């Protein structure tokens, strides 16, 4: 969805290909095949009950979300662009995309951060108000003062039904993985002025291989048992040198609380 780096991305892709083939030549080893979320393992909504599918009216999943109160779901603003309260459903307790179980709720209100314009400009947060309460455990979210959670190298958990490689197909089963947070300076080196440290945080391994991907957007980045980020954007998926970019939730915690408590 976000290939706003045309020239740089083309150069980067060439550089990655060169580095990869060089590594292959030097070590004589084949590159490991990417695995789903990219690089994760299957899990269930029993293990992560606050992870919601955001679907269209036909219950086709297109984004993720996090249940932070029985009737409030935090997701990405870019997931809600063009959506209306009648076009969206939230599905809880459904591990499989092709399942019919769990709880389906309509949405009575879509709040999109009014400052949002594009994921690479930041402000990528939205809060949905559900018509039906979800009977699932909620996940607390970070307060505005908890900025220490993003210290470089902190382990963060990602979850979603997104594609298991860039351009691939979605995972029928919920997947999860852990990735280390990345420093602002390192992420700025990757993404230049598209990385806005006040609004975003990066997570991923320098060598890539584990990442969120298309369809994971809106879902949680969990640090120390709290919702600390929202899957937002990246250059490709799981590429070396290009970590995933997540909404820095501490920046938007007060805005989210205003919606959650409304
Ligand atoms: N924008 C994507 C979506 O809408 C999420 C991409 C995340 N990319 C990444 N490399 N971590 O689902």
PDB file of N, CA, C and O in Angstrom, residues 129-193:
ATOM      1  N   UNK A 129     -15.971   2.555  17.881  1.00  0.00           N
ATOM      2  CA  UNK A 129     -16.922   2.259  18.960  1.00  0.00           C
ATOM      3  C   UNK A 129     -17.852   1.165  18.463  1.00  0.00           C
ATOM      4  O   UNK A 129     -18.432   1.276  17.376  1.00  0.00           O
ATOM      5  N   UNK A 130     -17.957   0.095  19.249  1.00  0.00           N
ATOM      6  CA  UNK A 130     -18.729  -1.076  18.839  1.00  0.00           C
ATOM      7  C   UNK A 130     -20.174  -0.968  19.305  1.00  0.00           C
ATOM      8  O   UNK A 130     -20.460  -0.453  20.391  1.00  0.00           O
ATOM      9  N   UNK A 131     -21.079  -1.503  18.493  1.00  0.00           N
ATOM     10  CA  UNK A 131     -22.495  -1.553  18.865  1.00  0.00           C
ATOM     11  C   UNK A 131     -22.756  -2.683  19.862  1.00  0.00           C
ATOM     12  O   UNK A 131     -23.689  -2.616  20.655  1.00  0.00           O
ATOM     13  N   UNK A 132     -21.936  -3.740  19.764  1.00  0.00           N
ATOM     14  CA  UNK A 132     -22.067  -4.910  20.633  1.00  0.00           C
ATOM     15  C   UNK A 132     -20.802  -5.059  21.461  1.00  0.00           C
ATOM     16  O   UNK A 132     -19.704  -5.015  20.911  1.00  0.00           O
ATOM     17  N   UNK A 133     -20.941  -5.251  22.767  1.00  0.00           N
ATOM     18  CA  UNK A 133     -19.766  -5.452  23.626  1.00  0.00           C
ATOM     19  C   UNK A 133     -19.094  -6.773  23.288  1.00  0.00           C
ATOM     20  O   UNK A 133     -19.766  -7.775  23.051  1.00  0.00           O
ATOM     21  N   UNK A 134     -17.779  -6.758  23.298  1.00  0.00           N
ATOM     22  CA  UNK A 134     -17.004  -7.977  23.068  1.00  0.00           C
ATOM     23  C   UNK A 134     -16.735  -8.671  24.414  1.00  0.00           C
ATOM     24  O   UNK A 134     -16.204  -8.039  25.328  1.00  0.00           O
ATOM     25  N   UNK A 135     -17.064  -9.950  24.516  1.00  0.00           N
ATOM     26  CA  UNK A 135     -16.862 -10.666  25.779  1.00  0.00           C
ATOM     27  C   UNK A 135     -15.435 -11.220  25.891  1.00  0.00           C
ATOM     28  O   UNK A 135     -15.251 -12.393  26.228  1.00  0.00           O
ATOM     29  N   UNK A 136     -14.450 -10.393  25.595  1.00  0.00           N
ATOM     30  CA  UNK A 136     -13.058 -10.857  25.579  1.00  0.00           C
ATOM     31  C   UNK A 136     -12.192  -9.948  26.437  1.00  0.00           C
ATOM     32  O   UNK A 136     -12.512  -8.771  26.634  1.00  0.00           O
ATOM     33  N   UNK A 137     -11.093 -10.520  26.911  1.00  0.00           N
ATOM     34  CA  UNK A 137     -10.124  -9.762  27.703  1.00  0.00           C
ATOM     35  C   UNK A 137      -9.578  -8.607  26.871  1.00  0.00           C
ATOM     36  O   UNK A 137      -9.254  -8.784  25.699  1.00  0.00           O
ATOM     37  N   UNK A 138      -9.506  -7.442  27.486  1.00  0.00           N
ATOM     38  CA  UNK A 138      -8.977  -6.262  26.795  1.00  0.00           C
ATOM     39  C   UNK A 138      -7.477  -6.145  27.043  1.00  0.00           C
ATOM     40  O   UNK A 138      -6.927  -6.801  27.936  1.00  0.00           O
ATOM     41  N   UNK A 139      -6.814  -5.333  26.225  1.00  0.00           N
ATOM     42  CA  UNK A 139      -5.376  -5.071  26.400  1.00  0.00           C
ATOM     43  C   UNK A 139      -5.201  -3.619  26.829  1.00  0.00           C
ATOM     44  O   UNK A 139      -5.725  -2.714  26.164  1.00  0.00           O
ATOM     45  N   UNK A 140      -4.486  -3.379  27.934  1.00  0.00           N
ATOM     46  CA  UNK A 140      -4.231  -1.985  28.294  1.00  0.00           C
ATOM     47  C   UNK A 140      -3.306  -1.338  27.279  1.00  0.00           C
ATOM     48  O   UNK A 140      -2.544  -2.031  26.604  1.00  0.00           O
ATOM     49  N   UNK A 141      -3.401  -0.037  27.146  1.00  0.00           N
ATOM     50  CA  UNK A 141      -2.495   0.671  26.230  1.00  0.00           C
ATOM     51  C   UNK A 141      -1.622   1.621  27.017  1.00  0.00           C
ATOM     52  O   UNK A 141      -1.941   2.019  28.133  1.00  0.00           O
ATOM     53  N   UNK A 142      -0.513   1.982  26.427  1.00  0.00           N
ATOM     54  CA  UNK A 142       0.474   2.823  27.108  1.00  0.00           C
ATOM     55  C   UNK A 142      -0.105   4.201  27.410  1.00  0.00           C
ATOM     56  O   UNK A 142      -0.918   4.725  26.646  1.00  0.00           O
ATOM     57  N   UNK A 143       0.331   4.781  28.500  1.00  0.00           N
ATOM     58  CA  UNK A 143       0.004   6.179  28.788  1.00  0.00           C
ATOM     59  C   UNK A 143       1.037   7.060  28.087  1.00  0.00           C
ATOM     60  O   UNK A 143       2.088   6.578  27.637  1.00  0.00           O
ATOM     61  N   UNK A 144       0.756   8.340  28.022  1.00  0.00           N
ATOM     62  CA  UNK A 144       1.636   9.257  27.288  1.00  0.00           C
ATOM     63  C   UNK A 144       3.028   9.343  27.922  1.00  0.00           C
ATOM     64  O   UNK A 144       3.993   9.691  27.244  1.00  0.00           O
ATOM     65  N   UNK A 145       3.146   8.992  29.187  1.00  0.00           N
ATOM     66  CA  UNK A 145       4.448   9.122  29.865  1.00  0.00           C
ATOM     67  C   UNK A 145       5.347   7.901  29.694  1.00  0.00           C
ATOM     68  O   UNK A 145       6.531   7.947  30.035  1.00  0.00           O
ATOM     69  N   UNK A 146       4.816   6.813  29.136  1.00  0.00           N
ATOM     70  CA  UNK A 146       5.575   5.556  29.096  1.00  0.00           C
ATOM     71  C   UNK A 146       6.494   5.439  27.880  1.00  0.00           C
ATOM     72  O   UNK A 146       6.611   4.364  27.288  1.00  0.00           O
ATOM     73  N   UNK A 147       7.145   6.494  27.521  1.00  0.00           N
ATOM     74  CA  UNK A 147       7.948   6.519  26.297  1.00  0.00           C
ATOM     75  C   UNK A 147       9.165   5.596  26.380  1.00  0.00           C
ATOM     76  O   UNK A 147       9.725   5.238  25.339  1.00  0.00           O
ATOM     77  N   UNK A 148       9.532   5.192  27.593  1.00  0.00           N
ATOM     78  CA  UNK A 148      10.673   4.280  27.755  1.00  0.00           C
ATOM     79  C   UNK A 148      10.463   2.908  27.131  1.00  0.00           C
ATOM     80  O   UNK A 148      11.438   2.195  26.869  1.00  0.00           O
ATOM     81  N   UNK A 149       9.212   2.553  26.852  1.00  0.00           N
ATOM     82  CA  UNK A 149       8.957   1.216  26.289  1.00  0.00           C
ATOM     83  C   UNK A 149       9.617   1.035  24.921  1.00  0.00           C
ATOM     84  O   UNK A 149       9.846  -0.090  24.489  1.00  0.00           O
ATOM     85  N   UNK A 150       9.924   2.152  24.248  1.00  0.00           N
ATOM     86  CA  UNK A 150      10.465   2.050  22.882  1.00  0.00           C
ATOM     87  C   UNK A 150      11.986   1.958  22.830  1.00  0.00           C
ATOM     88  O   UNK A 150      12.560   1.949  21.739  1.00  0.00           O
ATOM     89  N   UNK A 151      12.641   1.884  23.979  1.00  0.00           N
ATOM     90  CA  UNK A 151      14.111   1.807  24.001  1.00  0.00           C
ATOM     91  C   UNK A 151      14.603   0.764  22.999  1.00  0.00           C
ATOM     92  O   UNK A 151      14.082  -0.364  22.949  1.00  0.00           O
ATOM     93  N   UNK A 152      15.566   1.131  22.197  1.00  0.00           N
ATOM     94  CA  UNK A 152      16.043   0.264  21.110  1.00  0.00           C
ATOM     95  C   UNK A 152      16.411  -1.116  21.649  1.00  0.00           C
ATOM     96  O   UNK A 152      17.085  -1.233  22.676  1.00  0.00           O
ATOM     97  N   UNK A 153      15.932  -2.148  20.963  1.00  0.00           N
ATOM     98  CA  UNK A 153      16.244  -3.516  21.336  1.00  0.00           C
ATOM     99  C   UNK A 153      15.198  -4.170  22.219  1.00  0.00           C
ATOM    100  O   UNK A 153      15.293  -5.375  22.497  1.00  0.00           O
ATOM    101  N   UNK A 154      14.192  -3.412  22.632  1.00  0.00           N
ATOM    102  CA  UNK A 154      13.111  -3.996  23.440  1.00  0.00           C
ATOM    103  C   UNK A 154      12.299  -4.968  22.591  1.00  0.00           C
ATOM    104  O   UNK A 154      11.986  -4.686  21.432  1.00  0.00           O
ATOM    105  N   UNK A 155      11.947  -6.094  23.180  1.00  0.00           N
ATOM    106  CA  UNK A 155      11.164  -7.094  22.452  1.00  0.00           C
ATOM    107  C   UNK A 155       9.711  -6.660  22.331  1.00  0.00           C
ATOM    108  O   UNK A 155       9.076  -6.303  23.325  1.00  0.00           O
ATOM    109  N   UNK A 156       9.203  -6.694  21.100  1.00  0.00           N
ATOM    110  CA  UNK A 156       7.823  -6.303  20.835  1.00  0.00           C
ATOM    111  C   UNK A 156       7.125  -7.443  20.099  1.00  0.00           C
ATOM    112  O   UNK A 156       7.732  -8.107  19.244  1.00  0.00           O
ATOM    113  N   UNK A 157       5.861  -7.669  20.432  1.00  0.00           N
ATOM    114  CA  UNK A 157       5.093  -8.727  19.765  1.00  0.00           C
ATOM    115  C   UNK A 157       4.169  -8.143  18.707  1.00  0.00           C
ATOM    116  O   UNK A 157       3.502  -7.142  18.949  1.00  0.00           O
ATOM    117  N   UNK A 158       4.162  -8.776  17.539  1.00  0.00           N
ATOM    118  CA  UNK A 158       3.271  -8.394  16.443  1.00  0.00           C
ATOM    119  C   UNK A 158       2.298  -9.545  16.178  1.00  0.00           C
ATOM    120  O   UNK A 158       2.639 -10.715  16.413  1.00  0.00           O
ATOM    121  N   UNK A 159       1.103  -9.205  15.711  1.00  0.00           N
ATOM    122  CA  UNK A 159       0.053 -10.207  15.490  1.00  0.00           C
ATOM    123  C   UNK A 159      -0.777  -9.816  14.280  1.00  0.00           C
ATOM    124  O   UNK A 159      -1.015  -8.624  14.047  1.00  0.00           O
ATOM    125  N   UNK A 160      -1.235 -10.807  13.526  1.00  0.00           N
ATOM    126  CA  UNK A 160      -2.164 -10.483  12.448  1.00  0.00           C
ATOM    127  C   UNK A 160      -2.403 -11.638  11.492  1.00  0.00           C
ATOM    128  O   UNK A 160      -1.793 -12.704  11.592  1.00  0.00           O
ATOM    129  N   UNK A 161      -3.327 -11.354  10.566  1.00  0.00           N
ATOM    130  CA  UNK A 161      -3.715 -12.327   9.532  1.00  0.00           C
ATOM    131  C   UNK A 161      -3.147 -11.904   8.176  1.00  0.00           C
ATOM    132  O   UNK A 161      -3.622 -12.371   7.135  1.00  0.00           O
ATOM    133  N   UNK A 162      -2.177 -11.030   8.182  1.00  0.00           N
ATOM    134  CA  UNK A 162      -1.677 -10.475   6.931  1.00  0.00           C
ATOM    135  C   UNK A 162      -0.888 -11.472   6.102  1.00  0.00           C
ATOM    136  O   UNK A 162      -0.735 -12.645   6.460  1.00  0.00           O
ATOM    137  N   UNK A 163      -0.380 -10.946   4.988  1.00  0.00           N
ATOM    138  CA  UNK A 163       0.318 -11.805   4.047  1.00  0.00           C
ATOM    139  C   UNK A 163       1.638 -12.298   4.646  1.00  0.00           C
ATOM    140  O   UNK A 163       2.256 -11.642   5.487  1.00  0.00           O
ATOM    141  N   UNK A 164       2.048 -13.467   4.233  1.00  0.00           N
ATOM    142  CA  UNK A 164       3.226 -14.104   4.807  1.00  0.00           C
ATOM    143  C   UNK A 164       4.491 -13.773   4.009  1.00  0.00           C
ATOM    144  O   UNK A 164       5.579 -14.170   4.370  1.00  0.00           O
ATOM    145  N   UNK A 165       4.323 -13.039   2.936  1.00  0.00           N
ATOM    146  CA  UNK A 165       5.434 -12.372   2.259  1.00  0.00           C
ATOM    147  C   UNK A 165       4.835 -11.246   1.422  1.00  0.00           C
ATOM    148  O   UNK A 165       3.641 -11.261   1.118  1.00  0.00           O
ATOM    149  N   UNK A 166       5.685 -10.277   1.059  1.00  0.00           N
ATOM    150  CA  UNK A 166       5.204  -9.140   0.281  1.00  0.00           C
ATOM    151  C   UNK A 166       4.605  -9.635  -1.024  1.00  0.00           C
ATOM    152  O   UNK A 166       5.239 -10.411  -1.758  1.00  0.00           O
ATOM    153  N   UNK A 167       3.379  -9.243  -1.297  1.00  0.00           N
ATOM    154  CA  UNK A 167       2.710  -9.683  -2.518  1.00  0.00           C
ATOM    155  C   UNK A 167       2.117 -11.076  -2.419  1.00  0.00           C
ATOM    156  O   UNK A 167       1.560 -11.588  -3.394  1.00  0.00           O
ATOM    157  N   UNK A 168       2.255 -11.712  -1.245  1.00  0.00           N
ATOM    158  CA  UNK A 168       1.717 -13.062  -1.067  1.00  0.00           C
ATOM    159  C   UNK A 168       0.265 -13.036  -0.639  1.00  0.00           C
ATOM    160  O   UNK A 168      -0.412 -12.012  -0.754  1.00  0.00           O
ATOM    161  N   UNK A 169      -0.227 -14.157  -0.153  1.00  0.00           N
ATOM    162  CA  UNK A 169      -1.621 -14.209   0.283  1.00  0.00           C
ATOM    163  C   UNK A 169      -1.690 -14.197   1.810  1.00  0.00           C
ATOM    164  O   UNK A 169      -0.703 -14.463   2.504  1.00  0.00           O
ATOM    165  N   UNK A 170      -2.888 -13.891   2.306  1.00  0.00           N
ATOM    166  CA  UNK A 170      -3.094 -13.770   3.744  1.00  0.00           C
ATOM    167  C   UNK A 170      -2.992 -15.135   4.406  1.00  0.00           C
ATOM    168  O   UNK A 170      -3.130 -16.181   3.764  1.00  0.00           O
ATOM    169  N   UNK A 171      -2.778 -15.093   5.715  1.00  0.00           N
ATOM    170  CA  UNK A 171      -2.746 -16.314   6.512  1.00  0.00           C
ATOM    171  C   UNK A 171      -4.153 -16.615   7.000  1.00  0.00           C
ATOM    172  O   UNK A 171      -4.795 -15.752   7.591  1.00  0.00           O
ATOM    173  N   UNK A 172      -4.640 -17.824   6.781  1.00  0.00           N
ATOM    174  CA  UNK A 172      -5.981 -18.157   7.273  1.00  0.00           C
ATOM    175  C   UNK A 172      -6.010 -18.160   8.797  1.00  0.00           C
ATOM    176  O   UNK A 172      -7.025 -17.859   9.403  1.00  0.00           O
ATOM    177  N   UNK A 173      -4.869 -18.490   9.414  1.00  0.00           N
ATOM    178  CA  UNK A 173      -4.808 -18.526  10.883  1.00  0.00           C
ATOM    179  C   UNK A 173      -4.018 -17.333  11.405  1.00  0.00           C
ATOM    180  O   UNK A 173      -3.013 -16.934  10.799  1.00  0.00           O
ATOM    181  N   UNK A 174      -4.470 -16.788  12.529  1.00  0.00           N
ATOM    182  CA  UNK A 174      -3.746 -15.706  13.203  1.00  0.00           C
ATOM    183  C   UNK A 174      -2.293 -16.116  13.438  1.00  0.00           C
ATOM    184  O   UNK A 174      -2.017 -17.249  13.817  1.00  0.00           O
ATOM    185  N   UNK A 175      -1.385 -15.165  13.190  1.00  0.00           N
ATOM    186  CA  UNK A 175       0.039 -15.447  13.389  1.00  0.00           C
ATOM    187  C   UNK A 175       0.637 -14.399  14.315  1.00  0.00           C
ATOM    188  O   UNK A 175       0.121 -13.290  14.463  1.00  0.00           O
ATOM    189  N   UNK A 176       1.766 -14.765  14.924  1.00  0.00           N
ATOM    190  CA  UNK A 176       2.467 -13.842  15.805  1.00  0.00           C
ATOM    191  C   UNK A 176       3.963 -14.043  15.679  1.00  0.00           C
ATOM    192  O   UNK A 176       4.428 -15.103  15.239  1.00  0.00           O
ATOM    193  N   UNK A 177       4.707 -13.008  16.052  1.00  0.00           N
ATOM    194  CA  UNK A 177       6.170 -13.074  16.065  1.00  0.00           C
ATOM    195  C   UNK A 177       6.653 -11.995  17.018  1.00  0.00           C
ATOM    196  O   UNK A 177       5.871 -11.123  17.427  1.00  0.00           O
ATOM    197  N   UNK A 178       7.917 -12.044  17.387  1.00  0.00           N
ATOM    198  CA  UNK A 178       8.501 -10.937  18.146  1.00  0.00           C
ATOM    199  C   UNK A 178       9.629 -10.320  17.334  1.00  0.00           C
ATOM    200  O   UNK A 178      10.312 -10.998  16.563  1.00  0.00           O
ATOM    201  N   UNK A 179       9.756  -9.015  17.502  1.00  0.00           N
ATOM    202  CA  UNK A 179      10.779  -8.226  16.804  1.00  0.00           C
ATOM    203  C   UNK A 179      11.344  -7.197  17.776  1.00  0.00           C
ATOM    204  O   UNK A 179      10.615  -6.710  18.640  1.00  0.00           O
ATOM    205  N   UNK A 180      12.626  -6.858  17.660  1.00  0.00           N
ATOM    206  CA  UNK A 180      13.188  -5.823  18.526  1.00  0.00           C
ATOM    207  C   UNK A 180      12.867  -4.423  18.003  1.00  0.00           C
ATOM    208  O   UNK A 180      12.846  -4.202  16.784  1.00  0.00           O
ATOM    209  N   UNK A 181      12.621  -3.493  18.934  1.00  0.00           N
ATOM    210  CA  UNK A 181      12.450  -2.104  18.514  1.00  0.00           C
ATOM    211  C   UNK A 181      13.781  -1.569  17.994  1.00  0.00           C
ATOM    212  O   UNK A 181      14.857  -2.066  18.341  1.00  0.00           O
ATOM    213  N   UNK A 182      13.680  -0.566  17.139  1.00  0.00           N
ATOM    214  CA  UNK A 182      14.837  -0.006  16.430  1.00  0.00           C
ATOM    215  C   UNK A 182      14.959   1.466  16.839  1.00  0.00           C
ATOM    216  O   UNK A 182      13.938   2.144  17.034  1.00  0.00           O
ATOM    217  N   UNK A 183      16.171   1.948  16.967  1.00  0.00           N
ATOM    218  CA  UNK A 183      16.375   3.346  17.377  1.00  0.00           C
ATOM    219  C   UNK A 183      15.867   4.308  16.304  1.00  0.00           C
ATOM    220  O   UNK A 183      15.797   3.971  15.122  1.00  0.00           O
ATOM    221  N   UNK A 184      15.548   5.528  16.736  1.00  0.00           N
ATOM    222  CA  UNK A 184      15.095   6.554  15.792  1.00  0.00           C
ATOM    223  C   UNK A 184      16.162   6.841  14.740  1.00  0.00           C
ATOM    224  O   UNK A 184      15.853   7.013  13.560  1.00  0.00           O
ATOM    225  N   UNK A 185      17.422   6.895  15.164  1.00  0.00           N
ATOM    226  CA  UNK A 185      18.479   7.234  14.196  1.00  0.00           C
ATOM    227  C   UNK A 185      18.597   6.147  13.138  1.00  0.00           C
ATOM    228  O   UNK A 185      18.748   6.431  11.951  1.00  0.00           O
ATOM    229  N   UNK A 186      18.501   4.891  13.578  1.00  0.00           N
ATOM    230  CA  UNK A 186      18.582   3.793  12.618  1.00  0.00           C
ATOM    231  C   UNK A 186      17.384   3.821  11.670  1.00  0.00           C
ATOM    232  O   UNK A 186      17.528   3.621  10.451  1.00  0.00           O
ATOM    233  N   UNK A 187      16.199   4.081  12.204  1.00  0.00           N
ATOM    234  CA  UNK A 187      15.017   4.070  11.331  1.00  0.00           C
ATOM    235  C   UNK A 187      15.029   5.255  10.374  1.00  0.00           C
ATOM    236  O   UNK A 187      14.574   5.145   9.233  1.00  0.00           O
ATOM    237  N   UNK A 188      15.580   6.383  10.840  1.00  0.00           N
ATOM    238  CA  UNK A 188      15.726   7.531   9.938  1.00  0.00           C
ATOM    239  C   UNK A 188      16.689   7.197   8.806  1.00  0.00           C
ATOM    240  O   UNK A 188      16.495   7.642   7.664  1.00  0.00           O
ATOM    241  N   UNK A 189      17.722   6.421   9.116  1.00  0.00           N
ATOM    242  CA  UNK A 189      18.659   6.010   8.063  1.00  0.00           C
ATOM    243  C   UNK A 189      17.951   5.163   7.015  1.00  0.00           C
ATOM    244  O   UNK A 189      18.261   5.242   5.829  1.00  0.00           O
ATOM    245  N   UNK A 190      16.984   4.357   7.462  1.00  0.00           N
ATOM    246  CA  UNK A 190      16.249   3.510   6.524  1.00  0.00           C
ATOM    247  C   UNK A 190      15.274   4.314   5.679  1.00  0.00           C
ATOM    248  O   UNK A 190      15.179   4.104   4.472  1.00  0.00           O
ATOM    249  N   UNK A 191      14.546   5.201   6.311  1.00  0.00           N
ATOM    250  CA  UNK A 191      13.384   5.799   5.654  1.00  0.00           C
ATOM    251  C   UNK A 191      13.484   7.303   5.408  1.00  0.00           C
ATOM    252  O   UNK A 191      12.544   7.890   4.862  1.00  0.00           O
ATOM    253  N   UNK A 192      14.561   7.926   5.832  1.00  0.00           N
ATOM    254  CA  UNK A 192      14.706   9.356   5.588  1.00  0.00           C
ATOM    255  C   UNK A 192      13.576  10.143   6.229  1.00  0.00           C
ATOM    256  O   UNK A 192      13.120   9.814   7.328  1.00  0.00           O
ATOM    257  N   UNK A 193      13.087  11.157   5.515  1.00  0.00           N
ATOM    258  CA  UNK A 193      12.099  12.065   6.098  1.00  0.00           C
ATOM    259  C   UNK A 193      10.709  11.435   6.213  1.00  0.00           C
ATOM    260  O   UNK A 193       9.820  12.023   6.834  1.00  0.00           O
TER     261      UNK A 193
END
